[in-house]
Short mmCIF file of C-alpha atoms and ligand atoms in Angstrom, two decimals:
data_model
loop_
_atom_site.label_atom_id
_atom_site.label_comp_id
_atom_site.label_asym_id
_atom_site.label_seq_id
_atom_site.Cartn_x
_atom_site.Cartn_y
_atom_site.Cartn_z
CA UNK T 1 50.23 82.95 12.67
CA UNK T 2 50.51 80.23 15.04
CA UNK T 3 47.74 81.11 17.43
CA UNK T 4 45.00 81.45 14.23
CA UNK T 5 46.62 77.96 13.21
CA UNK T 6 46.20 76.67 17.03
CA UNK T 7 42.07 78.19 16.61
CA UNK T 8 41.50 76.52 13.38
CA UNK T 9 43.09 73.20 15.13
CA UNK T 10 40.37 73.24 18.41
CA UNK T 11 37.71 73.98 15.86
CA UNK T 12 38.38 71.09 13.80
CA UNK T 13 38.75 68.72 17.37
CA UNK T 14 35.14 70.14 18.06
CA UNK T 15 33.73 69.64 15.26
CA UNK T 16 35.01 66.52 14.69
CA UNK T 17 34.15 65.37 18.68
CA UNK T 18 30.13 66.59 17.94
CA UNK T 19 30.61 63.96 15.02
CA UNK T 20 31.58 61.01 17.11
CA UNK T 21 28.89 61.92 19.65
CA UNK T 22 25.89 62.52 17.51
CA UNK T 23 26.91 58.88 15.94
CA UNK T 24 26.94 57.53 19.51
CA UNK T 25 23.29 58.50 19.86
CA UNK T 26 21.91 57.51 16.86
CA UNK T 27 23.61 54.43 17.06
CA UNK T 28 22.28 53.67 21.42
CA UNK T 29 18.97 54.56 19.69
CA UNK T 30 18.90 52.31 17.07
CA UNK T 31 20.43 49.43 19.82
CA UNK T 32 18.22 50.07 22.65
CA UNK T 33 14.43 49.21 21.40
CA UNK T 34 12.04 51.87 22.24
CA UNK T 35 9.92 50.45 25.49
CA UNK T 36 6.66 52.40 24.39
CA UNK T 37 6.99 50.58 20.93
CA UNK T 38 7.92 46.69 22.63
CA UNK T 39 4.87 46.97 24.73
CA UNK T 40 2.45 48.03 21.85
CA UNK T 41 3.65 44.69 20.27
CA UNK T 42 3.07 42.39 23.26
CA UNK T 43 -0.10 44.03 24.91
CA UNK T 44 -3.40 43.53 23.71
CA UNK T 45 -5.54 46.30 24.38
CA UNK T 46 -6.90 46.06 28.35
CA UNK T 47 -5.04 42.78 28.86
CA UNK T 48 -1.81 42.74 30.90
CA UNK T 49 0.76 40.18 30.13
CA UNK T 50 -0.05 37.46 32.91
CA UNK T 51 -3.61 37.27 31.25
CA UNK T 52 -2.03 36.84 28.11
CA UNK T 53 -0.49 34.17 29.04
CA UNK T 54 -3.50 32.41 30.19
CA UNK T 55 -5.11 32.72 26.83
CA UNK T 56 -2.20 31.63 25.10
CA UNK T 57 -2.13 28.49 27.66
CA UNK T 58 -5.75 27.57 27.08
CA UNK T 59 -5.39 27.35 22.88
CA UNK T 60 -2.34 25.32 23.45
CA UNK T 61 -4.92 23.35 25.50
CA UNK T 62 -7.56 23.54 22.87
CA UNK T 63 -5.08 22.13 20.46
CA UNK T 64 -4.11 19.60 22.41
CA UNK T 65 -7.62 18.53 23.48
CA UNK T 66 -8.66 18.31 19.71
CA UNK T 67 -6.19 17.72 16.76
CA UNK T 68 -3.63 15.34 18.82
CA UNK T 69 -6.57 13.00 19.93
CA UNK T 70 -7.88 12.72 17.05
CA UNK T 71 -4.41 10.97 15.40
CA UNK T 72 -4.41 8.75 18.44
CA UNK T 73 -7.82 7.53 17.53
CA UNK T 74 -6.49 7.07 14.24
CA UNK T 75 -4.24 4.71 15.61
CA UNK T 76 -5.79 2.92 17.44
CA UNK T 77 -8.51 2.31 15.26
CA UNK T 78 -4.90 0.91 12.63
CA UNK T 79 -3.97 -1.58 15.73
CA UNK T 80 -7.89 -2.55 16.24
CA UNK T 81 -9.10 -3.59 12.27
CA UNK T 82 -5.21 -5.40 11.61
CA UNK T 83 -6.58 -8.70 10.13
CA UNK T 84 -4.39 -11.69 9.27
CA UNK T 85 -5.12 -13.51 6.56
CA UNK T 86 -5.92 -17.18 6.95
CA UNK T 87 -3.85 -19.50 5.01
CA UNK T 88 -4.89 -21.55 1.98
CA UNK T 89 -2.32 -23.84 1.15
CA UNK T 90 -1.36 -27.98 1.70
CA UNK T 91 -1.29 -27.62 5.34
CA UNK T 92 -4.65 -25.30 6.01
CA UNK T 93 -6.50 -27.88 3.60
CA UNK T 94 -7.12 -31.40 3.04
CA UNK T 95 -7.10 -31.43 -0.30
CA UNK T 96 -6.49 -34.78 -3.17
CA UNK T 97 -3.96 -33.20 -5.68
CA UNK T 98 -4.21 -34.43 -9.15
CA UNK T 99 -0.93 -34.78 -11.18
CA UNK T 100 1.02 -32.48 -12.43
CA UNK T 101 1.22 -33.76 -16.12
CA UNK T 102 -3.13 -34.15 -15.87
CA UNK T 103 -2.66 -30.11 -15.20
CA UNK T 104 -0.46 -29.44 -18.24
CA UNK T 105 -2.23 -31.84 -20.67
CA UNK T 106 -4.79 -29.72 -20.37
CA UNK T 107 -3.78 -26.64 -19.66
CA UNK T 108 -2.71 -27.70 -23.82
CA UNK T 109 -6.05 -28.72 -24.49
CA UNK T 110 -8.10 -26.02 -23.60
CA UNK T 111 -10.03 -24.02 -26.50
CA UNK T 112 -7.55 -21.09 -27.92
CA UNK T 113 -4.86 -21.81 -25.10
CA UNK T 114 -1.11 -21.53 -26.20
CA UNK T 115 2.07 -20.93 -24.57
CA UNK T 116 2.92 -17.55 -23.76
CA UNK T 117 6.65 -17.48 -24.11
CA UNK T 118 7.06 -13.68 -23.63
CA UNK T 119 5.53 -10.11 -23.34
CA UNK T 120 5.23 -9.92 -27.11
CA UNK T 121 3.30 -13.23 -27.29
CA UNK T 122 1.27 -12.24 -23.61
CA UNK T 123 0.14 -8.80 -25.97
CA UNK T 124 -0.44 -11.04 -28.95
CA UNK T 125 -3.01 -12.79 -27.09
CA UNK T 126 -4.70 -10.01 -25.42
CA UNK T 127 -5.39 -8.47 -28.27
CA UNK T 128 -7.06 -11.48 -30.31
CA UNK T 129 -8.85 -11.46 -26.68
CA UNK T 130 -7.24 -15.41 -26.20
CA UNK T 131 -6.20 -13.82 -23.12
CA UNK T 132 -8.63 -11.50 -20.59
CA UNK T 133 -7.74 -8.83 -18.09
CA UNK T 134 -8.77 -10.21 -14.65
CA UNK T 135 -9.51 -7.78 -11.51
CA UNK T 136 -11.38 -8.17 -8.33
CA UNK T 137 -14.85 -10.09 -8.14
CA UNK T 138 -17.62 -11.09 -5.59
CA UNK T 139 -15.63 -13.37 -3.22
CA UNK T 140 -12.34 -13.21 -4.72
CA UNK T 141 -9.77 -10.28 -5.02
CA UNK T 142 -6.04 -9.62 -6.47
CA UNK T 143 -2.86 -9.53 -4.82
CA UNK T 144 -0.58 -7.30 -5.97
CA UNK T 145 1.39 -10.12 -8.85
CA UNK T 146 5.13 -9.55 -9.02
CA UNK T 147 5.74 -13.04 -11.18
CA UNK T 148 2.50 -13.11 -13.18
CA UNK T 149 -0.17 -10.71 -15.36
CA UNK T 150 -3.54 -10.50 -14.27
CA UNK T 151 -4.77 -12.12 -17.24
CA UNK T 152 -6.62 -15.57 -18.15
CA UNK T 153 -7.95 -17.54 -20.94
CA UNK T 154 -11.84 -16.36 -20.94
CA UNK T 155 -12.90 -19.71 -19.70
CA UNK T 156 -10.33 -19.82 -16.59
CA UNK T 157 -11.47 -16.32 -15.81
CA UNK T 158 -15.11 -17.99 -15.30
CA UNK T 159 -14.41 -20.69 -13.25
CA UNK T 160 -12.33 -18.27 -11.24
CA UNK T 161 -15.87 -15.98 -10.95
CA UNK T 162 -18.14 -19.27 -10.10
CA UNK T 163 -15.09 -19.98 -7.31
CA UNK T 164 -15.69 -16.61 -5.79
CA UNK T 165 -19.42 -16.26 -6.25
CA UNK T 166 -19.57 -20.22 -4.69
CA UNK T 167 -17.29 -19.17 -1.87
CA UNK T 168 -19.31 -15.47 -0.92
CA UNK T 169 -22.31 -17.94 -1.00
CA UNK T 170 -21.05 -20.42 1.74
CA UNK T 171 -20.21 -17.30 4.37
CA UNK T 172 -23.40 -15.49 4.06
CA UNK T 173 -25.21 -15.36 7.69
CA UNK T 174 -22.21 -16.11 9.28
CA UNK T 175 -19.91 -13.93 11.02
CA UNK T 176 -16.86 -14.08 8.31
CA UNK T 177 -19.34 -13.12 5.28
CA UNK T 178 -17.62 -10.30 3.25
CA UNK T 179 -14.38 -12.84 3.20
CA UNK T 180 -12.49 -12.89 0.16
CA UNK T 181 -9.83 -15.39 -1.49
CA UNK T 182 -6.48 -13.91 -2.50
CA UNK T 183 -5.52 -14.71 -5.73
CA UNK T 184 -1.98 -14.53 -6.10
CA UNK T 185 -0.55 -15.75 -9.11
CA UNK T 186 -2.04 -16.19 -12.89
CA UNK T 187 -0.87 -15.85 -16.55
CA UNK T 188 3.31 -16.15 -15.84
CA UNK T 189 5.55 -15.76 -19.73
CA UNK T 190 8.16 -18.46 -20.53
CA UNK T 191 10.20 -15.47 -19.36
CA UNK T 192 8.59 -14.86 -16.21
CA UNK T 193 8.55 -18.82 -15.35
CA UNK T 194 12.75 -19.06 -16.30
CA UNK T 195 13.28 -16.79 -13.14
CA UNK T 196 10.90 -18.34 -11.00
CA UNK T 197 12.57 -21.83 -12.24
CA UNK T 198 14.69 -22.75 -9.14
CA UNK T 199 12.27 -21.78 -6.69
CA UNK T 200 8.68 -23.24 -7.90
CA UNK T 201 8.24 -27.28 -7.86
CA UNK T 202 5.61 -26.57 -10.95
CA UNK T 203 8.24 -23.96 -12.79
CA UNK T 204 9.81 -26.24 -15.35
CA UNK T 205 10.44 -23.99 -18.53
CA UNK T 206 7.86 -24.60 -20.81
CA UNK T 207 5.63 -26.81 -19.24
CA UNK T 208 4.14 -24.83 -16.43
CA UNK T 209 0.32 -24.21 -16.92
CA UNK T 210 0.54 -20.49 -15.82
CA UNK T 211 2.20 -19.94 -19.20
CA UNK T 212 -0.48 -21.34 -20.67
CA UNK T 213 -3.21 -18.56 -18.63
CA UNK T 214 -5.11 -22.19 -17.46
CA UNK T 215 -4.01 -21.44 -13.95
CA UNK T 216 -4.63 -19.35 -10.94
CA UNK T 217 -3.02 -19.85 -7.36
CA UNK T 218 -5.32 -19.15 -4.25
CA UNK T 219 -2.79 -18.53 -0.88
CA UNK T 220 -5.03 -16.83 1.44
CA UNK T 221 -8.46 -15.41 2.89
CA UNK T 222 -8.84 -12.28 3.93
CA UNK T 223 -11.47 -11.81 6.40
CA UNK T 224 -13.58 -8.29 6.49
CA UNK T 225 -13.05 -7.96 10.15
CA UNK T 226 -11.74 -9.92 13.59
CA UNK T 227 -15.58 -10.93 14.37
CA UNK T 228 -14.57 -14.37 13.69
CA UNK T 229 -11.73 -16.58 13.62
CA UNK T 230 -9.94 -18.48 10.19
CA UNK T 231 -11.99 -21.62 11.14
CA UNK T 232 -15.18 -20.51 8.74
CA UNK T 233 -13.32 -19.16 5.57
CA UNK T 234 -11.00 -21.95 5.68
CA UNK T 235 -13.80 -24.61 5.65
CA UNK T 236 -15.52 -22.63 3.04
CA UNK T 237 -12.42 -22.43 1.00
CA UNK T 238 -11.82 -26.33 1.00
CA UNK T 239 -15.16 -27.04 0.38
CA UNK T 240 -15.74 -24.87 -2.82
CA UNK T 241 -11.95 -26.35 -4.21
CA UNK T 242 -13.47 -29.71 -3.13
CA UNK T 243 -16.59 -29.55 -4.73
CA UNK T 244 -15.23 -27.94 -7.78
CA UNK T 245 -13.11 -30.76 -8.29
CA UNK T 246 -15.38 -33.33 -7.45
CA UNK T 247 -17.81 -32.17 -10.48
CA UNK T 248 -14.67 -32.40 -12.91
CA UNK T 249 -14.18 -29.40 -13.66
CA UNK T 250 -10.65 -28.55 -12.26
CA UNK T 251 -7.51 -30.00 -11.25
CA UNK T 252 -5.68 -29.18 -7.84
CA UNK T 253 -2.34 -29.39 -6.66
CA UNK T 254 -1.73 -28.46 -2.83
CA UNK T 255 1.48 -26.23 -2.91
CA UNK T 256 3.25 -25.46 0.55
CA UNK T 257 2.78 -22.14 0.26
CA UNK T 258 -0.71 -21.76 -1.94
CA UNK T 259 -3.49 -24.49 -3.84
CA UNK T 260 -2.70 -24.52 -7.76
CA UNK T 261 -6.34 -24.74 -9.62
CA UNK T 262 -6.24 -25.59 -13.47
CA UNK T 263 -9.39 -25.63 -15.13
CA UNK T 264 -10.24 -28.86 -17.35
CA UNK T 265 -11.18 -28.90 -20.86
ZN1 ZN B 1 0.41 -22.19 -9.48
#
């Protein structure tokens, strides 16, 4: 009994030994990649690995030669067309202000003018077109308005278009034609003017003519390129403002950071 027990015993060691082993080699198999297989991945056909290399090295080159130049000339061309602007304010010109109360008499006295106290009001008014949308023209273009609404009585927004038209006229032929005035402030609400109160020598609740869409402020000209310097559009700028008040048809007050036009009835 004990030596078929002691048979059945080494059988069940062998078979169970075969196991483990088979296991081992399926398992070293599965580890260890198959070299035929690794090289079919990295060798193209008739090309050994060094040359391989050489063609990978020459379209890092080709990359390099093309797409990364190109986005350096891009900025470089940024650094070459930065313009400043040219200021347009008390110091920049030599300009006569008028007084502030001759502004807001008649900003009043315009035809259809009233004060715009708030948004409602603003919308009242554009819709019974008392107040028109303004946006870029010849010689004159919009700053982005944080404090205002790019809006006008019909008449302002006129004189604003003969300003810009009058100023395009006096650059043509010279090397700053194509310069534009920045217009940076125009129809403000009661609301709008509160905030700005503290701030703004002209903000005095109600009686600022920007509530009234009679003014615009001009703060800068923006040159179409650095073949000239600020000494053309400047000149050009006061003479326009000059000339403009001269005839009687606007008012001007010199502001330290911009010129504050109101258009007379
Ligand atoms: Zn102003």
């Amino acid at each position: 009994m004990s030596q078929v027990k002691k048979r059945v015993k080494w059988n069940r060691v062998f078979g169970a030994a075969t196991l483990m082993v088979s296991m081992a080699v399926i398992l070293i198999a599965w580890i260890i990649p198959n070299p035929e297989q690794e090289s079919e991945n990295l060798t193209h056909p008739g090309m050994s690995l060094a040359e391989q290399s050489l063609v990978f090295e020459e379209d890092q080159m080709e990359d390099e030669s093309h797409e990364p130049s190109v986005e350096i000339a891009a900025e470089v061309d940024d650094v070459v067309e930065e313009i400043l602007p040219c200021a347009c304010n008390r110091t920049s010109l030599k300009l006569t202000g008028n007084p502030y109360s001759a502004h807001q008499k008649a900003a009043r006295n315009l035809p259809n003018s009233f004060f715009v106290k708030n948004v409602s009001e603003l919308n009242a008014g554009k819709q019974r077109k008392k107040l028109v949308p303004v946006s870029d023209g010849i010689g004159y273009h919009i700053a982005p308005l944080q404090h205002s609404h790019a809006y006008l009585l019909p008449e302002v927004k006129s004189l604003l278009e003969d300003m810009g038209v009058a100023f395009a006229n006096e650059l043509i032929g010279t090397p700053s034609e194509g310069t534009t005035f920045r217009v940076t402030s125009m129809t403000r609400t009661g609301d709008q003017q509160e905030k700005l109160g503290r701030k703004n020598v002209n903000a005095i609740g109600e009686s600022s003519t920007h509530s009234y869409g009679a003014s615009f402020d001009i703060a800068f000209t923006d040159r179409p390129n650095n073949n000239a310097d600020c000494s053309d559009p400047t000149w050009a700028i006061q003479r326009v403002i000059q000339s403009f008040q001269n005839s009687g048809r606007i008012l001007v007050v010199p502001e330290s950071g911009c010129i504050h036009i109101t258009l007379r009835p």
